[in-house]
Amino acid sequence: MKVLKIDLSKYRYEVEDRKDLFEEWIGGTGVAVQLLKEEMDLRVDPLSEKNVIVFAIGPFTPAYPLASKTVAMFKSPLTGNLGESHAGGRTATAIANAGYGAIVIKGKSKKPIYIVVHNDKVYFRDARVIWNIADSLIVGRIIAERESGRGIRTVMRIGGAGNKLVRYACVTTETYRHFGRLGLGAVFGSKNLKGLVVIGRGSRRIPDRHKYKEVYEKILKLALESDAMKKYHLLGTAVNVNPLNQLKALPTKNLKDTRFEKAEEISGEALAEHNLGRRVACSHCPIACIHIAALRIPYETEPYFYKTIMISYDYEPIYALGSMLGIGSREGLLKLIHKVEVYGLDAMSTGVCLAWATEALERGLITEKETLVKLSFGDVDAYLKAIDYIVKQPNEFYRVLAQGVEKASEVYGGKEFALAFGKNEMPGYHVGYATHIGYLIGLRHSHLDNAGYSLDQKLKEIPKPQEIVDRLVKEEEWRQVLSSLVVCFFARGVYKPEIVAEAFEALGYETSPEELKMKGEKIYREKLRLKIKMGFDPDSLRLPRRIFETECFHGKLKEEYIKEALRYWKERYVLPLV
Amino acid sequence: MIIIIDMPKRLVIKDIEKCVGCGLCMFACSRRHGEIGNDYSGILPVSLSGFERGATVIFCRACKEPPCAQVCPTNALTPRKGGGVVYREDLCIGCKNCMEACTIGAIFERRNGKPALCIHCGYCANYCPHGVLGFEEVEA
């Protein structure tokens, strides 16, 4: 497997054969950790030119369906620690077909540019003219029309949020997929990098056609016919809104509540019935879980003129820009999602920041002098304006809010209801203990790290905190394998250890479920070690008071239980690595 | 006595509006050639200037008078019974005339400069998960 290294400061690139890395660390997350260690001074300022971005794919791309994701790793400007973000679209297959296992981006361009990787060539393109275009959809369209490679390329780019270094700006790919979390968009912005296009045409010989076909068909059949991916076949991730609301687990109005009276209105069912206009797929995925709503909006002043915009929705944006902000109208919700999409912001962080700001305003910690608009739960127009302000940053308050809710609550107060874990704004689950312990100890502070929210729903009774920690870590270790392969986490029911081993065998690599699990443990430790070297300290993890005040599926949570879990995790998993 | 006449078949579109752009057809096509990837693929899944406008696939529409065969200087491409062309790689010199001649841009360039194009084998249609592609008999 080859690694392409691009130096933006020198406008040069080189290709290295790193078969060694992929053999030992699989690909994706496993390899990205090693490349960051090799390439980056771990103490650098995330927005300095010394930050390094790694995009890595795995050995199953493009060999098998559902191996459709790419891992991005970098130092996060939001948390100051390891940033890891995954995206679908066509990025993974384009990188694979271009002939690479990973792309490393270093340095900083003097002027705005975008990069085109076309198989074995790299081009540095002038982006001065498009640099200030805030609409990431338009940026994508312009680049797509100017470059070749239609159908076999990925167009990753930033919008206004990345330009203005909002610490939770994302990188958007294929219009609707995102390297969403932890601020990769700001890192692009800090490097004067507006976009990255990868055009890939290539292939490699199948070692054993008979065996390969057999495994391929098996995986495809499992994906299409078993229940393993049923949830994503139908309503998509938005299917979660109603059940979580019924469980008292849907964060509502800055988590003052976990039941939203208008949940039904913004549920997956309602969106499918009234708004779903189209579905599209990531490359090499038959499921097509990307649900796109069609929203028809009349012109403000002219009768019988309409524009129709297509807006991709998923559970997390529905939570963050819907229930969390008290938005119960689908039209309002879709407008907010669209706004966030246009600017290239992370939907979750944006929603949590605005929810905090709304409550801080209610409590008088800040005034309208700061917020410039009267924020109140349920007021769509106010939030639309506030999102503009987060990007444009017209005053000190919005300059601070653009650095995340942790920072904002440090400056203005209200930490007890600032819902960030490890400085990263929370995802949409307030189910129980495992959910929150999962956010805290998860190595990218994401709900998908170890699926604590799912464990909570399965628990018959609350076990000892130690047991929860062990189970979460075990799940997360396996997920290191999935994110090194790199397969979509939604296909985790398909890619069980036995199938993964078979799939490797069909490609000519001997392995076993046991060896894979061991690699998962090893990658987990490596990533944790990397985080520690970047300054991660479990003792500095903050527990927002709010999560103990608002009832969840487990009732009211006890702080001591979570603290005990953290003490155990530190002793059992962190200290041996220090 | 019953005489069975084999009708030629071709790859057809059943409903293009259903395409989600997953590209399973493209990967199937290269697999048919014993390859993992897209270098040999004669079918291309594209978005319509961005996925906000949907997706479609581009492949040979089995012309009765194929311009690509007409401009091929070495007879690597010759008209096929039932439409489209038969491709003989050993005769191809990689001049790319065919790619320029195809009105709908359905001949693609491989890494080695030679064409990748649909020969209407129908293999990809087996993998289309949403009923976009079909494989049907046509009048010769």
XYZ file of C-alpha atoms in Angstrom:
718
model
C 0.000 0.000 0.000
C 1.226 3.437 -0.900
C 1.189 6.619 1.140
C 1.025 9.955 -0.650
C 2.636 12.826 1.252
C 1.830 16.366 0.214
C 3.727 19.364 1.567
C 1.720 22.564 1.101
C 4.593 24.812 2.195
C 6.875 23.503 -0.536
C 4.208 22.561 -3.105
C 5.818 19.143 -3.391
C 4.719 15.586 -2.971
C 6.203 12.125 -2.666
C 4.919 8.570 -2.661
C 6.186 5.893 -0.304
C 5.501 2.200 -0.246
C 4.352 1.446 3.303
C 3.282 -2.154 3.083
C 4.826 -2.574 6.543
C 2.366 -0.160 8.149
C -0.708 -1.732 6.627
C 0.395 -5.247 7.445
C 0.840 -4.426 11.077
C -1.923 -1.876 11.639
C -4.553 -2.941 9.039
C -5.341 0.552 7.638
C -7.647 3.456 8.563
C -7.430 4.329 12.250
C -4.592 1.900 12.948
C -2.392 3.319 10.214
C -3.400 6.955 10.749
C -2.225 6.789 14.380
C 1.206 5.612 13.231
C 1.470 8.201 10.456
C 0.608 11.021 12.854
C 3.257 9.774 15.260
C 5.809 9.737 12.474
C 4.892 13.035 10.882
C 3.819 15.392 13.627
C 5.330 17.145 16.600
C 2.521 16.213 18.968
C 2.633 19.445 20.984
C 1.949 21.822 18.093
C -0.814 24.398 17.942
C -3.631 22.746 15.926
C -4.103 25.834 13.775
C -0.412 26.271 13.007
C 1.196 25.074 9.816
C 2.777 22.241 11.754
C -0.498 20.400 12.211
C -0.702 17.298 10.000
C -3.780 15.734 8.396
C -3.944 12.051 7.559
C -6.657 10.493 5.416
C -6.533 6.712 5.576
C -8.557 3.891 4.072
C -8.345 0.159 4.601
C -7.667 -3.117 2.797
C -11.364 -3.806 2.046
C -11.761 -0.710 -0.130
C -12.819 -1.143 -2.894
C -12.835 -4.935 -2.642
C -16.034 -5.309 -0.633
C -19.329 -3.466 -0.309
C -19.836 -1.183 2.729
C -16.093 -0.517 3.016
C -17.036 3.002 2.088
C -15.457 5.163 4.760
C -12.312 7.193 5.193
C -10.670 8.085 8.489
C -9.257 11.580 8.932
C -6.819 12.142 11.778
C -5.314 15.448 12.887
C -4.863 17.546 15.977
C -8.246 19.018 16.859
C -8.533 22.793 17.205
C -11.686 22.212 19.281
C -10.172 19.997 21.986
C -6.450 20.540 21.499
C -6.115 16.792 21.468
C -6.366 14.011 18.893
C -8.980 14.658 16.226
C -10.536 11.758 14.411
C -13.414 12.012 12.026
C -14.919 9.537 9.556
C -16.791 10.222 6.325
C -18.442 8.279 3.523
C -19.287 9.599 0.076
C -16.812 8.662 -2.623
C -13.660 9.574 -0.772
C -12.616 6.060 0.184
C -13.064 4.425 -3.218
C -11.461 7.379 -5.009
C -8.357 7.167 -2.791
C -8.195 3.394 -3.268
C -8.622 3.515 -7.035
C -6.006 6.266 -7.271
C -3.661 3.709 -5.731
C -3.218 4.919 -2.159
C -3.856 3.621 1.322
C -3.329 7.022 2.917
C -2.777 10.675 2.080
C -0.777 12.902 4.428
C -1.064 16.690 4.198
C 1.532 18.900 5.864
C 2.522 22.552 5.916
C 0.621 25.629 4.842
C 0.181 27.253 1.473
C 1.109 30.917 1.155
C -2.030 31.607 -0.884
C -5.413 29.859 -1.028
C -5.271 26.670 -3.052
C -7.066 23.439 -3.626
C -5.357 20.183 -4.438
C -6.159 17.686 -7.162
C -4.763 14.182 -6.832
C -5.225 12.377 -10.145
C -3.874 8.853 -9.827
C -0.108 9.313 -9.483
C -0.059 13.077 -10.094
C -0.767 15.942 -7.708
C -1.751 19.423 -8.870
C -1.788 22.563 -6.747
C -4.604 24.803 -8.024
C -5.123 28.499 -7.393
C -8.151 28.997 -5.116
C -7.915 32.753 -4.531
C -11.082 33.434 -6.506
C -13.200 30.896 -4.637
C -11.614 31.263 -1.209
C -14.299 33.550 0.207
C -17.289 31.639 -1.128
C -19.075 30.675 2.069
C -21.480 28.175 0.498
C -19.805 24.764 0.463
C -22.330 23.483 -2.091
C -21.331 26.177 -4.562
C -17.634 25.579 -3.898
C -18.190 21.900 -4.666
C -20.047 22.674 -7.870
C -17.386 25.070 -9.143
C -14.553 22.653 -8.482
C -16.524 19.751 -9.963
C -17.235 21.647 -13.168
C -13.640 22.742 -13.543
C -11.966 19.396 -12.920
C -12.116 16.073 -14.743
C -12.890 12.687 -13.265
C -16.666 12.820 -13.064
C -17.972 9.687 -11.366
C -14.599 8.449 -10.107
C -13.630 11.294 -7.836
C -14.290 12.859 -4.486
C -14.557 16.607 -3.936
C -13.781 17.472 -0.323
C -14.083 21.139 0.565
C -14.766 23.692 3.256
C -17.357 26.444 3.416
C -17.377 29.735 5.285
C -16.966 28.072 8.689
C -13.623 26.549 7.714
C -12.437 29.842 6.244
C -13.271 31.666 9.458
C -11.611 28.960 11.567
C -14.731 28.015 13.511
C -13.279 25.285 15.710
C -16.067 22.913 14.762
C -16.030 23.513 11.017
C -16.296 20.349 8.969
C -14.994 19.155 5.639
C -17.834 18.255 3.312
C -17.618 15.583 0.655
C -20.102 14.779 -2.132
C -22.449 17.501 -0.841
C -23.970 15.478 1.978
C -21.245 13.563 3.813
C -18.893 15.111 6.299
C -15.702 14.778 8.189
C -17.947 16.395 10.708
C -16.517 16.376 14.167
C -13.591 18.044 15.892
C -12.825 20.788 13.416
C -11.015 19.376 10.394
C -12.565 22.256 8.398
C -10.701 24.791 10.532
C -7.450 22.888 10.004
C -8.054 23.077 6.229
C -8.771 26.797 6.627
C -5.599 27.380 8.637
C -3.568 25.784 5.843
C -5.189 27.948 3.150
C -6.611 24.751 1.733
C -10.091 25.137 0.258
C -10.495 21.634 -1.071
C -9.025 18.285 -1.909
C -10.093 16.419 -5.033
C -9.030 12.828 -5.543
C -9.622 11.211 -8.932
C -9.019 7.479 -8.991
C -9.030 5.051 -11.862
C -7.254 1.802 -11.222
C -7.569 -1.759 -10.089
C -5.642 -4.729 -8.826
C -5.776 -8.406 -9.709
C -8.076 -10.688 -7.685
C -5.866 -13.432 -6.226
C -8.530 -16.131 -5.946
C -11.614 -15.386 -8.025
C -13.704 -18.243 -6.778
C -13.162 -17.613 -3.088
C -13.442 -13.860 -3.489
C -16.757 -14.075 -5.309
C -18.121 -16.357 -2.631
C -17.233 -13.962 0.206
C -18.377 -10.909 -1.752
C -21.799 -12.433 -2.371
C -22.074 -13.455 1.253
C -21.398 -9.940 2.520
C -23.773 -8.394 0.000
C -26.509 -10.846 0.876
C -26.083 -10.189 4.591
C -26.319 -6.459 3.978
C -29.430 -6.695 1.838
C -31.372 -9.590 3.257
C -30.577 -9.985 6.938
C -31.752 -7.693 9.696
C -28.184 -6.490 10.196
C -28.813 -3.223 8.387
C -32.577 -3.051 8.315
C -32.740 0.150 10.339
C -30.727 1.997 7.688
C -32.687 0.501 4.793
C -35.893 2.143 5.814
C -36.164 5.405 7.711
C -32.407 5.865 8.100
C -30.841 7.020 11.361
C -33.803 9.357 11.894
C -35.698 6.257 12.992
C -34.207 6.896 16.455
C -36.166 10.058 17.257
C -39.424 8.495 18.452
C -37.998 5.582 20.444
C -35.423 7.753 22.209
C -38.125 10.238 23.067
C -40.232 7.464 24.521
C -37.252 6.210 26.531
C -36.734 9.708 27.992
C -33.383 9.867 26.276
C -33.833 12.606 23.653
C -31.913 15.713 24.771
C -34.370 18.575 24.611
C -33.868 22.324 25.114
C -30.282 22.097 26.260
C -31.051 18.894 28.119
C -33.467 20.559 30.489
C -35.683 17.716 29.403
C -35.455 14.356 27.661
C -38.928 14.316 26.255
C -39.826 16.670 23.466
C -43.508 17.371 23.028
C -43.009 17.862 19.292
C -40.767 14.846 18.690
C -43.385 13.217 16.491
C -43.272 16.206 14.127
C -39.543 15.878 13.493
C -39.375 12.088 13.612
C -38.006 9.834 10.901
C -41.539 8.705 10.178
C -42.862 12.231 9.667
C -39.889 13.326 7.588
C -40.238 10.253 5.365
C -43.948 10.798 4.911
C -43.868 14.512 4.200
C -40.421 15.490 3.005
C -38.264 12.599 1.815
C -37.458 13.393 -1.801
C -34.591 11.132 -2.723
C -32.017 8.751 -1.359
C -28.413 8.443 -2.404
C -25.573 6.122 -1.494
C -21.930 6.217 -0.609
C -19.725 4.519 -3.152
C -20.023 0.733 -3.081
C -22.917 0.669 -0.616
C -26.262 -0.814 -1.667
C -28.143 0.586 1.339
C -28.365 4.243 0.305
C -29.014 5.476 3.842
C -28.529 9.123 2.850
C -32.030 10.509 3.190
C -32.635 13.777 1.410
C -35.650 15.969 2.041
C -37.100 18.226 -0.624
C -38.128 21.568 0.817
C -40.223 23.885 -1.330
C -39.869 27.500 -0.317
C -41.750 30.406 -1.923
C -39.833 33.519 -2.975
C -40.244 36.232 -0.352
C -41.813 38.829 -2.617
C -42.958 37.229 -5.849
C -46.042 35.026 -5.956
C -45.935 31.651 -7.744
C -42.146 31.450 -7.654
C -40.608 28.628 -5.685
C -37.173 27.282 -5.002
C -36.741 23.659 -4.022
C -33.752 22.773 -1.903
C -32.573 19.263 -1.124
C -31.471 18.739 2.468
C -29.852 15.639 3.887
C -31.099 14.670 7.341
C -29.909 12.202 9.929
C -30.598 11.581 13.583
C -27.810 13.780 14.952
C -28.721 17.007 13.124
C -32.375 16.399 14.025
C -31.427 16.186 17.687
C -28.917 19.042 17.683
C -30.866 21.545 15.595
C -34.302 20.168 16.469
C -35.126 18.917 19.960
C -32.046 20.475 21.578
C -33.199 23.897 20.351
C -36.884 23.207 20.894
C -37.573 23.280 17.154
C -40.701 21.302 16.415
C -41.468 22.339 12.848
C -39.979 20.232 10.098
C -39.617 23.209 7.814
C -37.750 25.146 10.473
C -35.549 22.184 11.267
C -34.698 21.614 7.607
C -33.831 25.272 7.137
C -31.433 25.087 10.076
C -29.821 21.902 8.774
C -29.442 23.526 5.376
C -27.800 26.596 6.863
C -25.292 24.464 8.733
C -24.667 22.423 5.568
C -24.036 25.522 3.498
C -21.441 26.923 5.893
C -19.805 23.574 6.560
C -20.360 23.530 10.309
C -20.602 20.492 12.528
C -24.326 20.201 13.231
C -23.933 18.709 16.702
C -21.491 21.302 17.999
C -23.496 24.149 16.475
C -26.731 22.979 18.090
C -25.172 22.442 21.498
C -23.442 25.851 21.408
C -26.702 27.587 20.523
C -28.640 25.653 23.159
C -26.134 26.743 25.798
C -26.290 30.354 24.565
C -30.084 30.296 24.768
C -30.061 29.140 28.365
C -27.252 31.528 29.299
C -29.403 34.344 27.901
C -32.461 33.107 29.819
C -30.435 33.127 33.033
C -28.925 36.537 32.411
C -25.305 35.365 32.178
C -25.238 37.119 28.822
C -27.519 39.716 27.271
C -28.755 40.544 23.797
C -25.763 42.834 23.568
C -23.747 39.639 23.247
C -26.138 37.458 21.259
C -27.330 40.306 18.950
C -30.574 38.436 18.476
C -33.052 37.229 21.069
C -32.409 33.515 21.235
C -35.243 31.442 22.595
C -36.053 27.767 22.299
C -38.223 27.143 19.255
C -37.386 30.369 17.421
C -36.087 29.276 14.025
C -35.403 32.738 12.614
C -33.313 33.731 15.611
C -31.197 30.604 15.279
C -30.750 31.113 11.536
C -29.306 34.551 12.301
C -27.161 33.239 15.128
C -25.606 30.643 12.794
C -24.648 33.492 10.445
C -23.024 35.198 13.421
C -21.060 32.109 14.455
C -19.445 32.162 11.030
C -19.130 35.922 10.570
C -18.152 36.560 14.204
C -19.211 40.214 14.376
C -18.427 40.580 18.104
C -16.361 39.085 20.901
C -19.180 36.797 22.042
C -19.460 35.034 18.694
C -15.676 34.882 18.351
C -15.713 32.935 21.607
C -18.750 30.809 20.704
C -16.971 29.827 17.501
C -14.397 28.163 19.756
C -16.934 25.767 21.237
C -19.175 25.541 24.270
C -16.358 24.634 26.661
C -14.549 27.861 25.874
C -17.740 29.932 25.858
C -18.739 28.686 29.307
C -15.246 29.348 30.623
C -15.565 32.969 29.563
C -19.255 33.635 30.315
C -20.138 31.032 32.949
C -22.811 28.386 32.831
C -20.434 25.417 32.816
C -22.978 23.316 34.648
C -25.189 23.351 31.560
C -22.447 23.490 28.892
C -22.823 20.050 27.362
C -19.379 19.073 26.227
C -17.403 15.952 27.040
C -13.675 16.158 26.655
C -14.418 19.636 25.208
C -16.473 18.093 22.411
C -20.181 18.941 22.243
C -22.435 16.026 23.121
C -24.242 13.753 20.676
C -27.983 13.134 20.925
C -28.300 10.540 23.629
C -29.047 10.887 27.322
C -29.858 7.250 27.952
C -27.887 6.304 31.044
C -24.533 5.651 32.634
C -22.856 3.876 29.741
C -23.826 6.700 27.392
C -21.970 9.325 29.387
C -19.080 7.139 30.459
C -18.800 6.271 26.785
C -18.521 9.937 25.788
C -15.902 10.535 28.467
C -13.604 7.600 27.873
C -14.257 7.120 24.154
C -11.102 7.898 22.256
C -12.790 10.401 19.993
C -15.603 11.280 22.412
C -18.216 10.133 19.988
C -21.362 8.114 20.536
C -20.034 5.678 17.960
C -16.819 4.942 19.852
C -18.317 2.236 21.998
C -22.072 2.675 21.657
C -22.720 3.350 25.332
C -26.229 4.490 24.416
C -26.925 1.064 23.021
C -25.444 -0.776 25.999
C -27.684 1.281 28.307
C -30.771 0.087 26.486
C -29.691 -3.545 26.809
C -28.860 -3.482 30.530
C -31.463 -5.235 32.635
C -30.078 -3.687 35.799
C -27.238 -1.310 36.523
C -24.037 -3.276 37.080
C -20.920 -2.054 38.876
C -19.225 0.862 37.115
C -16.182 -1.329 36.465
C -18.276 -3.724 34.423
C -19.659 -0.945 32.258
C -16.152 0.368 31.627
C -14.830 -3.064 30.668
C -17.701 -3.686 28.294
C -17.345 -0.268 26.683
C -13.615 -0.709 26.196
C -14.103 -4.178 24.746
C -16.603 -2.845 22.222
C -14.336 0.072 21.407
C -11.391 -2.232 20.826
C -13.370 -4.147 18.219
C -14.470 -0.885 16.667
C -10.792 -0.022 16.172
C -10.695 -2.994 13.811
C -13.818 -1.806 11.980
C -12.423 1.713 11.652
C -9.104 0.329 10.454
C -10.689 -1.841 7.765
C -12.430 0.843 7.170
C -16.041 -0.336 7.034
C -19.119 1.702 7.830
C -20.087 1.334 11.496
C -23.659 0.871 10.337
C -22.428 -2.406 8.813
C -20.991 -3.659 12.081
C -23.711 -6.331 12.153
C -22.405 -7.631 8.824
C -18.673 -7.441 9.500
C -18.406 -9.824 12.447
C -14.933 -11.195 13.288
C -15.461 -14.454 11.385
C -16.599 -12.709 8.203
C -13.736 -10.238 8.436
C -11.237 -13.099 8.679
C -12.824 -14.823 5.680
C -12.771 -11.609 3.684
C -9.053 -11.225 4.415
C -8.402 -14.786 3.356
C -10.124 -14.236 0.009
C -7.709 -11.365 -0.595
C -4.739 -13.579 0.154
C -4.048 -12.647 3.794
C -4.156 -15.203 6.566
C -5.699 -14.032 9.809
C -8.158 -15.217 12.451
C -10.875 -13.658 14.591
C -8.531 -13.921 17.576
C -5.691 -12.166 15.814
C -8.060 -9.422 14.685
C -9.305 -8.885 18.215
C -5.726 -8.648 19.430
C -5.010 -6.046 16.791
C -8.045 -4.112 18.013
C -6.629 -4.077 21.539
C -3.259 -2.996 20.224
C -4.680 -0.162 18.150
C -6.788 0.984 21.103
C -3.673 1.209 23.266
C -1.700 2.973 20.552
C -4.401 5.568 20.084
C -4.758 6.139 23.804
C -0.987 6.490 24.108
C -1.046 9.050 21.300
C -3.763 11.003 23.102
C -1.744 10.986 26.319
C 1.308 12.272 24.452
C -0.874 15.055 23.064
C -1.679 16.063 26.631
C -4.836 14.096 27.401
C -5.461 13.855 31.132
C -8.407 11.802 32.427
C -8.428 13.852 35.619
C -9.292 16.974 33.694
C -12.529 15.504 32.281
C -15.439 17.695 33.306
C -18.881 16.325 34.159
C -21.573 18.873 33.319
C -23.943 19.151 36.293
C -26.935 19.055 33.955
C -26.591 15.359 33.176
C -27.284 14.563 36.828
C -30.276 16.880 37.035
C -32.307 15.671 34.095
C -33.933 12.316 34.246
C -32.961 9.767 31.627
C -33.838 6.171 30.829
C -31.888 5.128 33.936
C -33.663 7.723 36.047
C -31.458 10.354 37.692
C -27.783 9.573 37.337
C -25.417 9.668 40.292
C -22.197 11.561 39.916
C -20.259 9.216 42.180
C -21.006 6.258 39.899
C -19.460 7.995 36.890
C -16.498 9.211 38.931
C -15.892 5.679 40.108
C -15.991 4.490 36.511
C -13.458 7.138 35.500
C -11.121 6.224 38.376
C -11.278 2.590 37.336
C -10.709 3.359 33.666
C -7.705 5.493 34.490
C -6.155 2.873 36.714
C -6.906 -0.122 34.515
C -6.379 1.291 31.036
C -4.588 4.647 31.155
C -1.895 4.384 33.811
C -0.258 1.225 32.398
C 0.503 3.242 29.257
C 2.031 6.261 30.950
C -38.862 -30.004 -34.416
C -38.370 -26.873 -32.323
C -35.637 -24.488 -33.370
C -34.387 -22.199 -30.613
C -32.872 -19.013 -31.904
C -30.670 -17.206 -29.406
C -31.707 -13.600 -29.357
C -28.868 -11.216 -28.565
C -29.193 -9.401 -25.246
C -28.199 -5.973 -24.093
C -27.928 -3.993 -20.893
C -30.869 -1.615 -20.555
C -32.153 1.043 -18.229
C -35.356 0.078 -16.462
C -35.802 3.290 -14.483
C -32.967 5.789 -14.377
C -34.703 7.948 -11.766
C -34.148 5.197 -9.222
C -30.350 5.404 -9.399
C -28.750 6.214 -6.025
C -25.206 6.430 -7.381
C -23.876 3.509 -5.335
C -21.630 2.272 -8.129
C -22.118 -1.422 -7.439
C -22.407 -1.824 -11.229
C -19.014 -0.216 -11.789
C -17.261 -2.485 -9.304
C -19.073 -5.549 -10.679
C -17.797 -4.715 -14.162
C -14.144 -4.745 -13.123
C -14.687 -7.893 -11.058
C -15.940 -9.572 -14.218
C -12.464 -8.891 -15.605
C -10.841 -10.390 -12.519
C -9.986 -6.993 -11.056
C -10.759 -5.188 -7.812
C -11.397 -1.527 -8.561
C -12.727 0.413 -11.546
C -10.005 0.393 -14.207
C -11.805 -2.071 -16.455
C -15.283 -0.725 -15.843
C -17.421 0.162 -18.839
C -20.142 1.765 -16.758
C -19.843 4.971 -14.751
C -22.073 6.147 -11.892
C -22.200 9.937 -11.758
C -24.051 12.584 -9.844
C -25.981 15.176 -11.798
C -23.716 18.128 -11.023
C -23.861 17.221 -7.350
C -25.910 14.643 -5.482
C -28.535 17.265 -4.655
C -29.821 16.638 -8.182
C -29.565 12.871 -8.032
C -27.468 10.307 -9.838
C -27.307 8.384 -13.078
C -25.179 5.812 -14.894
C -23.371 6.196 -18.205
C -22.741 3.189 -20.458
C -22.882 2.107 -24.105
C -26.379 2.360 -25.533
C -25.745 -0.351 -28.104
C -25.831 1.728 -31.293
C -26.790 -0.034 -34.488
C -24.177 2.064 -36.298
C -21.526 2.596 -33.649
C -19.356 5.659 -34.395
C -16.624 4.208 -32.179
C -16.230 1.207 -34.471
C -16.299 3.480 -37.487
C -13.260 5.436 -36.318
C -11.269 2.484 -35.005
C -8.209 2.173 -37.287
C -7.333 -1.398 -36.321
C -10.707 -3.156 -36.130
C -10.279 -3.614 -32.410
C -13.895 -2.442 -32.224
C -16.376 -4.055 -34.605
C -20.192 -3.863 -34.634
C -21.880 -6.466 -32.475
C -25.008 -8.427 -33.339
C -27.825 -6.701 -31.466
C -25.997 -3.374 -31.233
C -22.826 -2.033 -29.648
C -19.385 -3.405 -30.316
C -17.088 -6.351 -29.847
C -13.726 -5.282 -28.425
C -10.467 -7.059 -29.191
C -7.825 -5.739 -26.842
C -4.960 -7.387 -28.762
C -5.717 -5.221 -31.786
C -6.063 -1.942 -29.863
C -3.238 0.587 -30.204
C -4.711 3.038 -27.657
C -5.328 5.871 -30.150
C -8.436 7.018 -28.184
C -10.381 7.840 -31.375
C -13.290 5.805 -30.025
C -13.486 7.864 -26.831
C -13.770 11.044 -28.827
C -16.265 9.580 -31.269
C -18.763 8.339 -28.697
C -21.542 10.932 -28.567
C -22.507 10.143 -24.974
C -19.021 9.727 -23.544
C -19.531 6.074 -22.682
C -15.998 4.896 -23.480
C -13.581 5.379 -20.621
C -9.820 5.534 -20.516
C -7.955 2.921 -18.597
C -4.644 3.581 -16.903
C -2.841 2.079 -19.881
C -4.591 4.427 -22.305
C -6.825 1.749 -23.791
C -10.612 1.862 -23.647
C -12.938 0.398 -21.038
C -16.403 -0.079 -22.444
C -19.608 -2.014 -21.962
C -19.849 -5.198 -24.018
C -23.383 -5.943 -22.855
C -22.599 -9.038 -20.862
C -25.229 -8.055 -18.296
C -23.147 -9.024 -15.264
C -23.575 -5.659 -13.526
C -27.368 -5.843 -13.714
C -27.229 -8.699 -11.187
C -25.777 -6.282 -8.659
C -27.998 -3.256 -9.172
C -29.828 -3.121 -5.833
C -32.543 -0.709 -6.870
C -33.884 -1.908 -10.218
C -32.136 0.645 -12.425
C -30.426 -1.821 -14.758
C -31.839 -4.768 -16.661
C -30.567 -7.297 -19.184
C -32.954 -7.928 -22.050
C -33.260 -9.630 -25.385
C -33.282 -7.358 -28.375
C -34.047 -7.774 -32.080
C -30.882 -8.453 -34.021
